[in-house]
PDB file of C-alpha atoms in Angstrom:
ATOM      1  CA  PHE A   1     134.123 216.516 160.277  1.00 85.00           C
ATOM      2  CA  ALA A   2     132.528 214.929 157.215  1.00 90.00           C
ATOM      3  CA  VAL A   3     129.921 212.277 156.455  1.00 88.00           C
ATOM      4  CA  GLN A   4     130.607 209.822 153.631  1.00 89.00           C
ATOM      5  CA  MET A   5     127.995 207.705 151.893  1.00 87.00           C
ATOM      6  CA  GLY A   6     127.923 206.087 148.484  1.00 84.00           C
ATOM      7  CA  GLY A   7     131.225 207.635 147.462  1.00 88.00           C
ATOM      8  CA  VAL A   8     130.041 211.166 148.280  1.00 89.00           C
ATOM      9  CA  GLU A   9     131.380 213.298 151.137  1.00 91.00           C
ATOM     10  CA  TYR A  10     129.356 215.983 152.938  1.00 92.00           C
ATOM     11  CA  SER A  11     131.144 218.565 155.076  1.00 92.00           C
ATOM     12  CA  VAL A  12     129.266 219.094 158.330  1.00 92.00           C
ATOM     13  CA  LYS A  13     130.646 222.630 158.680  1.00 94.00           C
ATOM     14  CA  GLU A  14     129.598 223.584 155.141  1.00 94.00           C
ATOM     15  CA  THR A  15     126.160 222.026 155.653  1.00 95.00           C
ATOM     16  CA  GLU A  16     125.683 224.084 158.837  1.00 95.00           C
ATOM     17  CA  GLY A  17     126.670 227.217 156.904  1.00 96.00           C
ATOM     18  CA  LYS A  18     124.122 226.489 154.161  1.00 96.00           C
ATOM     19  CA  VAL A  19     121.384 225.997 156.757  1.00 97.00           C
ATOM     20  CA  LYS A  20     122.224 229.278 158.514  1.00 96.00           C
ATOM     21  CA  GLU A  21     122.202 231.143 155.182  1.00 96.00           C
ATOM     22  CA  LYS A  22     118.747 229.754 154.351  1.00 96.00           C
ATOM     23  CA  VAL A  23     117.418 230.810 157.768  1.00 96.00           C
ATOM     24  CA  LYS A  24     118.848 234.325 157.241  1.00 95.00           C
ATOM     25  CA  GLU A  25     117.354 234.518 153.726  1.00 95.00           C
ATOM     26  CA  LYS A  26     113.951 234.004 155.330  1.00 94.00           C
ATOM     27  CA  GLY A  27     114.479 237.156 157.392  1.00 94.00           C
ATOM     28  CA  ILE A  28     115.190 235.435 160.691  1.00 94.00           C
ATOM     29  CA  LEU A  29     117.895 237.080 162.797  1.00 93.00           C
ATOM     30  CA  MET A  30     120.450 234.563 164.017  1.00 92.00           C
ATOM     31  CA  LYS A  31     120.670 236.372 167.375  1.00 92.00           C
ATOM     32  CA  LYS A  32     117.022 235.343 167.929  1.00 93.00           C
ATOM     33  CA  VAL A  33     117.809 231.655 167.258  1.00 95.00           C
ATOM     34  CA  ARG A  34     118.687 229.542 170.307  1.00 95.00           C
ATOM     35  CA  ASP A  35     119.706 226.472 168.338  1.00 95.00           C
ATOM     36  CA  ILE A  36     119.228 224.657 165.062  1.00 96.00           C
ATOM     37  CA  ASP A  37     118.739 220.900 164.816  1.00 97.00           C
ATOM     38  CA  ILE A  38     120.130 219.559 161.531  1.00 97.00           C
ATOM     39  CA  TYR A  39     119.294 216.139 160.123  1.00 96.00           C
ATOM     40  CA  LEU A  40     121.559 215.031 157.274  1.00 93.00           C
ATOM     41  CA  LYS A  41     119.957 212.720 154.697  1.00 92.00           C
ATOM     42  CA  PRO A  42     122.835 211.794 152.353  1.00 87.00           C
ATOM     43  CA  GLU A  43     120.641 209.437 150.331  1.00 88.00           C
ATOM     44  CA  GLU A  44     118.508 212.475 149.375  1.00 92.00           C
ATOM     45  CA  SER A  45     121.424 214.972 149.183  1.00 91.00           C
ATOM     46  CA  ARG A  46     119.501 217.136 151.655  1.00 95.00           C
ATOM     47  CA  ALA A  47     119.833 218.450 155.174  1.00 96.00           C
ATOM     48  CA  TYR A  48     116.577 219.059 157.022  1.00 98.00           C
ATOM     49  CA  TYR A  49     116.565 221.520 159.899  1.00 97.00           C
ATOM     50  CA  VAL A  50     114.471 222.999 162.700  1.00 97.00           C
ATOM     51  CA  ALA A  51     115.408 226.415 164.137  1.00 96.00           C
ATOM     52  CA  HIS A  52     114.279 227.171 167.704  1.00 96.00           C
ATOM     53  CA  SER A  53     113.799 230.557 169.366  1.00 94.00           C
ATOM     54  CA  GLU A  54     115.137 231.491 172.801  1.00 89.00           C
ATOM     55  CA  GLU A  55     111.741 230.469 174.195  1.00 90.00           C
ATOM     56  CA  GLY A  56     111.997 227.037 172.542  1.00 89.00           C
ATOM     57  CA  ASP A  57     109.390 227.718 169.854  1.00 93.00           C
ATOM     58  CA  ILE A  58     109.979 226.548 166.295  1.00 94.00           C
ATOM     59  CA  MET A  59     110.907 229.574 164.205  1.00 94.00           C
ATOM     60  CA  ASP A  60     111.526 227.749 160.931  1.00 94.00           C
ATOM     61  CA  SER A  61     111.845 224.262 159.493  1.00 96.00           C
ATOM     62  CA  ASP A  62     112.847 223.368 155.965  1.00 97.00           C
ATOM     63  CA  PHE A  63     115.686 221.724 154.064  1.00 96.00           C
ATOM     64  CA  VAL A  64     118.701 222.682 152.006  1.00 97.00           C
ATOM     65  CA  ALA A  65     119.971 220.818 148.963  1.00 95.00           C
ATOM     66  CA  LEU A  66     123.538 219.613 149.238  1.00 90.00           C
ATOM     67  CA  GLY A  67     126.001 219.446 146.392  1.00 74.00           C
ATOM     68  CA  LYS A  68     128.592 216.734 146.004  1.00 55.00           C
ATOM     69  CA  GLU A  69     131.835 217.598 147.779  1.00 46.00           C
ATOM     70  CA  ASN A  70     135.298 216.109 147.628  1.00 38.00           C
TER      71      ASN A  70
END
């Protein structure tokens, strides 16, 4: 699905993909990640995230910039 705010639409699926790519770029293997919490901030055009290991520890937290989507 998508989130709309201020005339801009953000694809949830595409946002998730961008987050996973950023985690991989940092050298973290996705098979070691239990889950990723994503917090969409449309007013900032960013998605903040926290990646957790199988043990529940935080492996990474950061943000990705989001482009305008139609």
